Amino acid sequence: MTKTTHDADVAFIQALAEVLKANDLTELQVKRDYGEGDSLNVRVSRQTQAVTQVAVPAPAPVAAAPAPALSAPAEETAEDPAQLPGAVTSPMVGTVYLQPEPTAAAFVGIGDTVEEGQTLLIVEAMKTMNQIPAPRGGTVRRILVEDGAPVEYGAPLMIID
Amino acid sequence: MSTEIPLWDAAETRAFWPSAYDRIVLDQTDSTMAEAARRRDTLTGPTWILARNQIAAHGRRGRPWSMPPGNFAATLVMQPKGDPAQAALRSFTAAVALYQALAMLTGPKMLSLKWPNDVLLKGGKVAGILLESAGQGGGVDHLSIGIGVNLASAPDGSQVEDNAVPPISVVGAGGKASSPEDFLFWLASHFADLEQQFQQFGFDPIRHLWLKHAARLGEVITARLPSEQITGTFTTIDAEGHLILNTAKGERRIAAAEIYF
């Protein structure tokens, strides 16, 4: 195999990796036949936590369906935090803010005791700052999102018990 | 202000006040958003709170909002039905209502909309809309829509962040002068009509009105998110209000971002 071909193959594989990432796929396999006995067989895959569901690029946005092409893939694990008792989930697609404003302290930290109704974080969509209150009193056990992270509808945000 | 003349006779403008809404007018407060937060549990229906002066106004994410005398500052407090995503669509309702109210002072040609709720006058920042909501169990307990408008004068542009839209005022752009009280009548009237359409027919009519006035539709724009920057052709907004950008890597739906032209 000449160097030119090699470079072209590398570029091709890089392009496939981009397609994989852009469309939120877990695996992509392509075979290219250059001639008899000369072919390139590429399988590109990446590690994700998805075991129960594979993200598929959906063509058009559908009302109430999980958004396919939004900025972050929904995290799903074998032990889905959204299903844990005490999980606080996002009521909307948007961006998470853990502080009331960038220079302020976080609303809550791990180990904090919170009262029912106390603001835990903000999810912003359409320039609407939606405060997410604690559904019950308890202790903040886990914070599952980073400040500024995009979240999907139903994404687990915190565990309070 | 000597150039200020009443646009309409007071009795006439009052006739346009939407009857389902209450109105509170204050000489001064810290901010109408803070005032709304303190009063919301005592209110019996949707209420507009207007302040002639705000001494501690703020914008999105704690950004300062400067309010020279004669400018408009009000917050509408309401308890919308539906989930938080539905409540957030009031961003567009408020923007279209504000566009319509401003068009009475400037005419429509100088005005345009930037996703999701910026109203631009000659391409400058004439107003700001900030929405805050909270709710339990997938519902919304309250929604506050804060609206500031540079009616009389624009604040000092030196405080504006790099690449942000420069401030401009209605009077500075050659528009008619209006008192904040008169402006509230028209804004509240337009909002009430649009809100009724929203409740009757859903987001679709608001979406179409918004798109009709959108700046840079079909052109390449940039959306800045906390984690990334996305540049693409602004094709539309979808049924949930997401900004749709057509990029080299495919279509992107955006729920929260700062937009740069």
Tab-separated table of C-alpha atoms in Angstrom:
chain	number	residue	atom	x	y	z
A	1	MET	CA	0.000	0.000	0.000
A	2	THR	CA	1.465	3.352	-1.013
A	3	LYS	CA	1.772	6.245	1.374
A	4	THR	CA	-0.826	8.222	-0.613
A	5	THR	CA	-3.357	5.452	-0.173
A	6	HIS	CA	-2.445	5.150	3.461
A	7	ASP	CA	-3.016	8.890	4.018
A	8	ALA	CA	-6.329	8.740	2.171
A	9	ASP	CA	-7.384	5.790	4.323
A	10	VAL	CA	-6.486	7.644	7.500
A	11	ALA	CA	-8.475	10.657	6.312
A	12	PHE	CA	-11.396	8.379	5.474
A	13	ILE	CA	-11.333	6.758	8.890
A	14	GLN	CA	-11.135	10.161	10.561
A	15	ALA	CA	-14.169	11.268	8.543
A	16	LEU	CA	-16.036	8.162	9.703
A	17	ALA	CA	-15.153	8.971	13.287
A	18	GLU	CA	-16.622	12.447	12.760
A	19	VAL	CA	-19.829	10.964	11.343
A	20	LEU	CA	-19.998	8.607	14.320
A	21	LYS	CA	-19.643	11.458	16.771
A	22	ALA	CA	-21.892	13.932	14.956
A	23	ASN	CA	-24.740	11.453	14.746
A	24	ASP	CA	-24.184	10.040	18.200
A	25	LEU	CA	-23.694	6.511	16.894
A	26	THR	CA	-21.907	3.796	18.839
A	27	GLU	CA	-20.592	1.832	15.890
A	28	LEU	CA	-20.108	2.185	12.153
A	29	GLN	CA	-18.783	-0.384	9.682
A	30	VAL	CA	-17.796	0.328	6.069
A	31	LYS	CA	-16.101	-1.792	3.395
A	32	ARG	CA	-14.429	-0.143	0.441
A	33	ASP	CA	-13.358	-2.272	-2.553
A	34	TYR	CA	-10.454	-0.733	-4.444
A	35	GLY	CA	-9.883	-3.678	-6.742
A	36	GLU	CA	-9.440	-7.383	-6.641
A	37	GLY	CA	-7.729	-8.342	-3.415
A	38	ASP	CA	-7.490	-4.705	-2.419
A	39	SER	CA	-10.082	-3.497	-0.009
A	40	LEU	CA	-10.434	-1.517	3.167
A	41	ASN	CA	-12.701	-2.795	5.872
A	42	VAL	CA	-13.219	-0.326	8.713
A	43	ARG	CA	-15.200	-0.671	11.871
A	44	VAL	CA	-15.303	2.425	14.045
A	45	SER	CA	-16.881	2.159	17.466
A	46	ARG	CA	-16.743	4.066	20.660
A	47	GLN	CA	-17.346	3.346	24.325
A	48	THR	CA	-20.617	4.633	25.623
A	49	GLN	CA	-22.551	3.807	28.715
A	50	ALA	CA	-25.607	2.915	26.710
A	51	VAL	CA	-26.486	-0.699	27.280
A	52	THR	CA	-30.225	-0.558	27.090
A	53	GLN	CA	-30.630	1.754	24.147
A	54	VAL	CA	-28.595	2.763	21.146
A	55	ALA	CA	-28.995	6.306	19.962
A	56	VAL	CA	-30.176	6.459	16.374
A	57	PRO	CA	-30.245	9.612	14.261
A	58	ALA	CA	-33.888	10.514	13.826
A	59	PRO	CA	-34.810	12.672	10.848
A	60	ALA	CA	-37.241	15.252	12.137
A	61	PRO	CA	-37.941	16.572	15.606
A	62	VAL	CA	-41.155	15.101	16.951
A	63	ALA	CA	-43.130	16.691	19.737
A	64	ALA	CA	-42.469	15.165	23.147
A	65	ALA	CA	-39.880	12.756	21.766
A	66	PRO	CA	-36.384	12.877	23.250
A	67	ALA	CA	-34.326	15.248	21.125
A	68	PRO	CA	-31.923	13.211	19.001
A	69	ALA	CA	-29.393	15.802	17.877
A	70	LEU	CA	-29.145	17.968	20.948
A	71	SER	CA	-25.821	18.798	22.384
A	72	ALA	CA	-25.323	15.862	24.714
A	73	PRO	CA	-26.376	12.270	24.591
A	74	ALA	CA	-28.635	11.170	27.389
A	75	GLU	CA	-26.660	9.161	29.849
A	76	GLU	CA	-27.984	5.728	30.428
A	77	THR	CA	-26.262	3.131	32.457
A	78	ALA	CA	-27.088	-0.325	33.684
A	79	GLU	CA	-27.880	1.346	36.989
A	80	ASP	CA	-29.835	4.250	35.569
A	81	PRO	CA	-29.593	7.067	38.135
A	82	ALA	CA	-32.934	8.424	36.905
A	83	GLN	CA	-34.559	5.275	38.326
A	84	LEU	CA	-32.909	5.504	41.733
A	85	PRO	CA	-35.086	6.514	44.658
A	86	GLY	CA	-34.375	10.160	45.423
A	87	ALA	CA	-33.478	11.023	41.838
A	88	VAL	CA	-34.339	14.556	40.760
A	89	THR	CA	-34.787	14.648	36.994
A	90	SER	CA	-34.884	17.489	34.485
A	91	PRO	CA	-38.396	18.571	33.512
A	92	MET	CA	-37.103	20.063	30.261
A	93	VAL	CA	-34.333	20.115	27.667
A	94	GLY	CA	-31.864	22.860	28.441
A	95	THR	CA	-28.638	23.985	30.095
A	96	VAL	CA	-27.871	23.353	33.769
A	97	TYR	CA	-26.605	26.039	36.136
A	98	LEU	CA	-25.475	25.007	39.605
A	99	GLN	CA	-25.077	28.624	40.800
A	100	PRO	CA	-27.636	31.459	40.751
A	101	GLU	CA	-25.078	33.496	38.786
A	102	PRO	CA	-21.520	32.752	37.636
A	103	THR	CA	-19.735	34.447	40.550
A	104	ALA	CA	-22.047	33.130	43.273
A	105	ALA	CA	-21.723	30.003	45.400
A	106	ALA	CA	-23.492	26.844	44.247
A	107	PHE	CA	-27.105	26.397	45.339
A	108	VAL	CA	-26.161	23.140	47.098
A	109	GLY	CA	-23.184	20.828	47.540
A	110	ILE	CA	-22.819	17.098	48.190
A	111	GLY	CA	-23.661	16.329	51.814
A	112	ASP	CA	-25.845	19.433	52.243
A	113	THR	CA	-29.150	19.054	54.024
A	114	VAL	CA	-31.965	20.533	51.965
A	115	GLU	CA	-35.567	21.337	52.730
A	116	GLU	CA	-38.477	20.525	50.476
A	117	GLY	CA	-38.885	23.295	47.912
A	118	GLN	CA	-35.329	24.586	48.273
A	119	THR	CA	-33.756	25.445	44.921
A	120	LEU	CA	-31.195	22.828	43.841
A	121	LEU	CA	-30.212	24.176	40.435
A	122	ILE	CA	-31.505	25.956	37.351
A	123	VAL	CA	-32.317	24.481	33.954
A	124	GLU	CA	-32.402	27.155	31.256
A	125	ALA	CA	-34.294	26.854	28.002
A	126	MET	CA	-35.483	29.669	25.741
A	127	LYS	CA	-33.878	32.168	28.132
A	128	THR	CA	-36.214	30.934	30.853
A	129	MET	CA	-34.442	30.198	34.129
A	130	ASN	CA	-36.390	27.291	35.568
A	131	GLN	CA	-35.561	26.688	39.204
A	132	ILE	CA	-35.615	23.031	40.195
A	133	PRO	CA	-36.735	22.643	43.806
A	134	ALA	CA	-36.004	19.736	46.123
A	135	PRO	CA	-39.022	17.399	45.898
A	136	ARG	CA	-38.495	16.469	49.556
A	137	GLY	CA	-36.241	17.263	52.455
A	138	GLY	CA	-33.033	15.222	52.742
A	139	THR	CA	-29.334	15.097	51.987
A	140	VAL	CA	-27.698	15.768	48.637
A	141	ARG	CA	-25.978	12.429	47.872
A	142	ARG	CA	-24.901	12.893	44.286
A	143	ILE	CA	-24.727	15.722	41.749
A	144	LEU	CA	-24.900	14.081	38.341
A	145	VAL	CA	-24.467	17.129	36.101
A	146	GLU	CA	-21.793	19.759	35.595
A	147	ASP	CA	-22.392	23.481	35.563
A	148	GLY	CA	-23.172	24.600	32.015
A	149	ALA	CA	-23.910	21.074	30.790
A	150	PRO	CA	-26.734	20.449	28.335
A	151	VAL	CA	-29.438	18.096	29.643
A	152	GLU	CA	-32.262	16.159	28.080
A	153	TYR	CA	-35.817	15.805	29.328
A	154	GLY	CA	-35.863	13.298	32.186
A	155	ALA	CA	-32.090	13.362	32.696
A	156	PRO	CA	-31.077	12.642	36.318
A	157	LEU	CA	-29.679	15.777	37.957
A	158	MET	CA	-29.181	14.971	41.631
A	159	ILE	CA	-29.862	12.249	44.165
A	160	ILE	CA	-31.519	13.469	47.359
A	161	ASP	CA	-32.368	11.045	50.161
B	1	MET	CA	-38.332	65.204	29.839
B	2	SER	CA	-39.487	68.152	27.797
B	3	THR	CA	-39.847	66.245	24.549
B	4	GLU	CA	-42.143	63.705	26.133
B	5	ILE	CA	-45.712	64.014	24.988
B	6	PRO	CA	-48.512	61.631	25.839
B	7	LEU	CA	-49.106	59.393	22.871
B	8	TRP	CA	-52.687	58.690	23.705
B	9	ASP	CA	-55.223	60.142	26.035
B	10	ALA	CA	-54.998	58.311	29.354
B	11	ALA	CA	-58.677	57.331	29.388
B	12	GLU	CA	-58.331	55.905	25.908
B	13	THR	CA	-55.287	53.793	26.690
B	14	ARG	CA	-56.934	52.499	29.856
B	15	ALA	CA	-59.747	51.142	27.774
B	16	PHE	CA	-57.230	48.727	26.263
B	17	TRP	CA	-56.124	47.294	29.571
B	18	PRO	CA	-56.756	43.527	29.526
B	19	SER	CA	-59.398	42.914	32.166
B	20	ALA	CA	-58.034	39.544	33.339
B	21	TYR	CA	-54.756	41.167	34.461
B	22	ASP	CA	-53.962	43.218	37.567
B	23	ARG	CA	-51.542	46.125	37.596
B	24	ILE	CA	-49.247	47.521	40.273
B	25	VAL	CA	-47.258	50.736	39.651
B	26	LEU	CA	-44.356	51.579	41.967
B	27	ASP	CA	-42.238	54.700	42.134
B	28	GLN	CA	-39.132	52.723	42.989
B	29	THR	CA	-38.031	49.200	43.812
B	30	ASP	CA	-34.829	47.142	43.824
B	31	SER	CA	-35.943	45.215	40.757
B	32	THR	CA	-39.361	44.262	39.450
B	33	MET	CA	-38.235	40.593	39.393
B	34	ALA	CA	-37.408	40.741	43.127
B	35	GLU	CA	-40.663	42.599	43.771
B	36	ALA	CA	-42.524	39.865	41.882
B	37	ALA	CA	-40.829	37.146	43.968
B	38	ARG	CA	-41.895	38.855	47.204
B	39	ARG	CA	-45.477	39.469	46.134
B	40	ARG	CA	-46.324	36.424	44.036
B	41	ASP	CA	-47.920	34.366	46.817
B	42	THR	CA	-50.388	37.170	47.597
B	43	LEU	CA	-51.487	37.797	44.015
B	44	THR	CA	-54.848	36.474	42.890
B	45	GLY	CA	-54.293	36.507	39.116
B	46	PRO	CA	-51.756	37.463	36.452
B	47	THR	CA	-50.268	40.819	37.451
B	48	TRP	CA	-48.010	43.371	35.804
B	49	ILE	CA	-45.677	45.163	38.231
B	50	LEU	CA	-44.245	48.398	36.814
B	51	ALA	CA	-41.501	50.442	38.513
B	52	ARG	CA	-40.504	53.949	37.456
B	53	ASN	CA	-37.084	53.382	38.993
B	54	GLN	CA	-35.098	50.220	39.655
B	55	ILE	CA	-32.065	50.559	41.878
B	56	ALA	CA	-30.739	46.981	41.650
B	57	ALA	CA	-31.877	45.679	38.288
B	58	HIS	CA	-30.182	42.677	36.771
B	59	GLY	CA	-30.209	40.762	33.526
B	60	ARG	CA	-29.667	37.127	32.676
B	61	ARG	CA	-27.174	35.243	34.883
B	62	GLY	CA	-26.718	38.268	37.158
B	63	ARG	CA	-25.536	40.638	34.438
B	64	PRO	CA	-26.085	44.293	35.340
B	65	TRP	CA	-29.071	46.020	33.763
B	66	SER	CA	-28.789	49.777	33.795
B	67	MET	CA	-31.994	51.809	33.795
B	68	PRO	CA	-31.783	55.531	33.059
B	69	PRO	CA	-34.890	57.578	34.066
B	70	GLY	CA	-37.850	57.394	31.688
B	71	ASN	CA	-37.123	53.845	30.630
B	72	PHE	CA	-39.505	50.931	31.095
B	73	ALA	CA	-39.205	48.155	33.672
B	74	ALA	CA	-41.999	45.735	34.451
B	75	THR	CA	-42.523	42.114	35.404
B	76	LEU	CA	-45.542	40.005	34.608
B	77	VAL	CA	-46.236	37.316	37.215
B	78	MET	CA	-48.463	34.464	36.131
B	79	GLN	CA	-49.242	30.842	36.937
B	80	PRO	CA	-49.323	29.149	33.558
B	81	LYS	CA	-50.827	25.714	33.077
B	82	GLY	CA	-48.593	23.052	31.585
B	83	ASP	CA	-45.028	21.936	32.126
B	84	PRO	CA	-41.847	24.058	32.335
B	85	ALA	CA	-41.121	23.621	28.616
B	86	GLN	CA	-44.545	25.080	27.819
B	87	ALA	CA	-43.977	27.922	30.280
B	88	ALA	CA	-40.649	28.703	28.593
B	89	LEU	CA	-42.426	29.281	25.277
B	90	ARG	CA	-43.661	32.565	26.804
B	91	SER	CA	-40.206	33.800	25.842
B	92	PHE	CA	-41.537	34.051	22.289
B	93	THR	CA	-44.957	35.383	23.333
B	94	ALA	CA	-43.259	38.176	25.263
B	95	ALA	CA	-40.890	38.954	22.381
B	96	VAL	CA	-43.717	39.194	19.840
B	97	ALA	CA	-45.842	41.335	22.215
B	98	LEU	CA	-42.876	43.627	22.793
B	99	TYR	CA	-42.207	43.819	19.043
B	100	GLN	CA	-45.831	44.835	18.448
B	101	ALA	CA	-45.821	47.439	21.235
B	102	LEU	CA	-42.514	48.903	20.027
B	103	ALA	CA	-43.749	48.996	16.435
B	104	MET	CA	-46.325	51.560	17.574
B	105	LEU	CA	-43.438	53.880	18.506
B	106	THR	CA	-40.894	53.113	15.785
B	107	GLY	CA	-42.801	51.469	12.961
B	108	PRO	CA	-42.012	47.852	12.149
B	109	LYS	CA	-39.230	48.317	9.606
B	110	MET	CA	-36.454	49.076	12.092
B	111	LEU	CA	-37.394	46.149	14.352
B	112	SER	CA	-36.390	42.496	14.255
B	113	LEU	CA	-36.171	39.509	16.600
B	114	LYS	CA	-33.141	37.486	17.671
B	115	TRP	CA	-33.637	34.012	19.148
B	116	PRO	CA	-35.245	33.508	21.472
B	117	ASN	CA	-36.503	36.822	22.850
B	118	ASP	CA	-34.287	39.750	21.912
B	119	VAL	CA	-36.023	42.617	20.153
B	120	LEU	CA	-33.558	44.577	18.028
B	121	LEU	CA	-34.048	48.175	16.931
B	122	LYS	CA	-31.834	49.130	13.970
B	123	GLY	CA	-29.874	46.025	14.972
B	124	GLY	CA	-29.261	47.415	18.483
B	125	LYS	CA	-30.386	46.202	21.909
B	126	VAL	CA	-33.477	48.226	22.777
B	127	ALA	CA	-34.901	45.819	25.349
B	128	GLY	CA	-34.243	42.786	27.488
B	129	ILE	CA	-36.566	39.980	28.508
B	130	LEU	CA	-35.777	37.658	31.408
B	131	LEU	CA	-37.978	34.770	32.479
B	132	GLU	CA	-37.837	32.871	35.757
B	133	SER	CA	-40.002	29.927	36.694
B	134	ALA	CA	-40.170	27.300	39.375
B	135	GLY	CA	-42.337	24.295	39.984
B	136	GLN	CA	-42.759	20.902	41.558
B	137	GLY	CA	-43.629	17.557	40.035
B	138	GLY	CA	-43.325	18.584	36.407
B	139	GLY	CA	-45.653	21.587	36.781
B	140	VAL	CA	-45.033	25.303	37.103
B	141	ASP	CA	-45.956	27.189	40.283
B	142	HIS	CA	-45.186	30.588	38.860
B	143	LEU	CA	-43.579	32.315	35.927
B	144	SER	CA	-42.123	35.832	36.071
B	145	ILE	CA	-41.454	37.657	32.811
B	146	GLY	CA	-39.268	40.715	33.335
B	147	ILE	CA	-39.096	43.260	30.522
B	148	GLY	CA	-36.840	46.290	30.355
B	149	VAL	CA	-37.063	48.748	27.453
B	150	ASN	CA	-34.813	51.686	26.626
B	151	LEU	CA	-37.707	54.036	25.848
B	152	ALA	CA	-36.033	57.383	26.567
B	153	SER	CA	-32.309	56.704	26.566
B	154	ALA	CA	-29.769	53.911	26.183
B	155	PRO	CA	-27.301	53.104	28.946
B	156	ASP	CA	-23.605	53.711	28.487
B	157	GLY	CA	-22.351	51.283	25.837
B	158	SER	CA	-18.906	50.923	27.428
B	159	GLN	CA	-20.256	48.322	29.873
B	160	VAL	CA	-21.377	46.060	27.071
B	161	GLU	CA	-19.492	42.795	26.618
B	162	ASP	CA	-17.354	42.277	23.528
B	163	ASN	CA	-19.352	41.241	20.462
B	164	ALA	CA	-22.626	41.986	22.249
B	165	VAL	CA	-25.316	44.009	20.521
B	166	PRO	CA	-24.816	47.754	21.228
B	167	PRO	CA	-27.575	49.481	23.223
B	168	ILE	CA	-30.023	51.869	21.556
B	169	SER	CA	-33.162	53.697	22.688
B	170	VAL	CA	-36.534	54.278	21.041
B	171	VAL	CA	-36.136	58.068	21.143
B	172	GLY	CA	-32.478	57.799	20.100
B	173	ALA	CA	-33.520	55.854	16.991
B	174	GLY	CA	-36.055	58.540	16.054
B	175	GLY	CA	-39.092	56.767	17.521
B	176	LYS	CA	-41.934	58.427	19.426
B	177	ALA	CA	-41.518	59.206	23.092
B	178	SER	CA	-43.769	57.305	25.465
B	179	SER	CA	-44.211	57.189	29.215
B	180	PRO	CA	-43.592	53.798	30.822
B	181	GLU	CA	-47.230	53.769	31.962
B	182	ASP	CA	-48.557	54.278	28.425
B	183	PHE	CA	-46.153	51.687	27.091
B	184	LEU	CA	-47.352	49.149	29.661
B	185	PHE	CA	-50.932	49.495	28.443
B	186	TRP	CA	-49.964	48.529	24.932
B	187	LEU	CA	-47.509	45.829	25.912
B	188	ALA	CA	-50.017	44.241	28.299
B	189	SER	CA	-52.745	44.450	25.691
B	190	HIS	CA	-50.661	42.752	22.989
B	191	PHE	CA	-49.400	40.129	25.430
B	192	ALA	CA	-52.932	39.273	26.592
B	193	ASP	CA	-54.098	38.744	23.008
B	194	LEU	CA	-51.118	36.530	22.177
B	195	GLU	CA	-51.456	34.572	25.423
B	196	GLN	CA	-55.081	33.883	24.572
B	197	GLN	CA	-54.004	32.593	21.156
B	198	PHE	CA	-51.386	30.426	22.842
B	199	GLN	CA	-53.966	28.920	25.189
B	200	GLN	CA	-56.475	28.374	22.382
B	201	PHE	CA	-54.224	27.141	19.569
B	202	GLY	CA	-50.877	26.314	21.146
B	203	PHE	CA	-47.485	27.617	20.088
B	204	ASP	CA	-48.030	27.540	16.323
B	205	PRO	CA	-49.495	31.056	15.782
B	206	ILE	CA	-46.857	32.607	18.062
B	207	ARG	CA	-44.137	30.656	16.265
B	208	HIS	CA	-45.260	31.976	12.899
B	209	LEU	CA	-45.446	35.575	14.108
B	210	TRP	CA	-41.989	35.219	15.618
B	211	LEU	CA	-40.502	33.747	12.427
B	212	LYS	CA	-42.092	36.524	10.365
B	213	HIS	CA	-40.018	39.073	12.248
B	214	ALA	CA	-36.856	36.985	12.819
B	215	ALA	CA	-33.519	38.529	11.884
B	216	ARG	CA	-31.025	36.512	9.793
B	217	LEU	CA	-33.432	33.705	8.904
B	218	GLY	CA	-31.728	31.619	6.210
B	219	GLU	CA	-28.333	33.131	7.032
B	220	VAL	CA	-25.315	31.768	8.865
B	221	ILE	CA	-25.263	32.616	12.576
B	222	THR	CA	-23.333	31.409	15.616
B	223	ALA	CA	-24.769	29.957	18.822
B	224	ARG	CA	-22.470	30.025	21.828
B	225	LEU	CA	-23.175	27.365	24.470
B	226	PRO	CA	-21.223	26.951	27.709
B	227	SER	CA	-19.486	23.896	26.251
B	228	GLU	CA	-19.209	24.658	22.548
B	229	GLN	CA	-19.849	27.055	19.709
B	230	ILE	CA	-22.094	26.066	16.808
B	231	THR	CA	-22.152	27.893	13.474
B	232	GLY	CA	-24.733	27.091	10.848
B	233	THR	CA	-27.593	28.292	8.707
B	234	PHE	CA	-30.568	29.444	10.775
B	235	THR	CA	-33.377	27.499	9.107
B	236	THR	CA	-36.281	27.783	11.565
B	237	ILE	CA	-37.475	27.286	15.127
B	238	ASP	CA	-39.268	24.039	15.864
B	239	ALA	CA	-42.557	23.327	17.652
B	240	GLU	CA	-40.793	23.466	21.030
B	241	GLY	CA	-39.015	26.730	20.271
B	242	HIS	CA	-35.588	25.199	19.637
B	243	LEU	CA	-33.297	27.105	17.325
B	244	ILE	CA	-32.530	24.915	14.291
B	245	LEU	CA	-29.119	25.359	12.726
B	246	ASN	CA	-28.037	23.475	9.636
B	247	THR	CA	-24.339	22.794	10.087
B	248	ALA	CA	-21.647	20.962	8.124
B	249	LYS	CA	-22.202	18.039	10.508
B	250	GLY	CA	-25.968	18.003	10.210
B	251	GLU	CA	-28.906	19.650	11.898
B	252	ARG	CA	-28.596	20.922	15.463
B	253	ARG	CA	-31.482	21.767	17.804
B	254	ILE	CA	-30.528	24.300	20.426
B	255	ALA	CA	-32.434	24.976	23.660
B	256	ALA	CA	-30.115	27.470	25.329
B	257	ALA	CA	-27.344	29.610	23.836
B	258	GLU	CA	-26.195	33.139	23.143
B	259	ILE	CA	-26.614	34.065	19.482
B	260	TYR	CA	-24.085	36.084	17.530
B	261	PHE	CA	-24.526	37.395	14.004
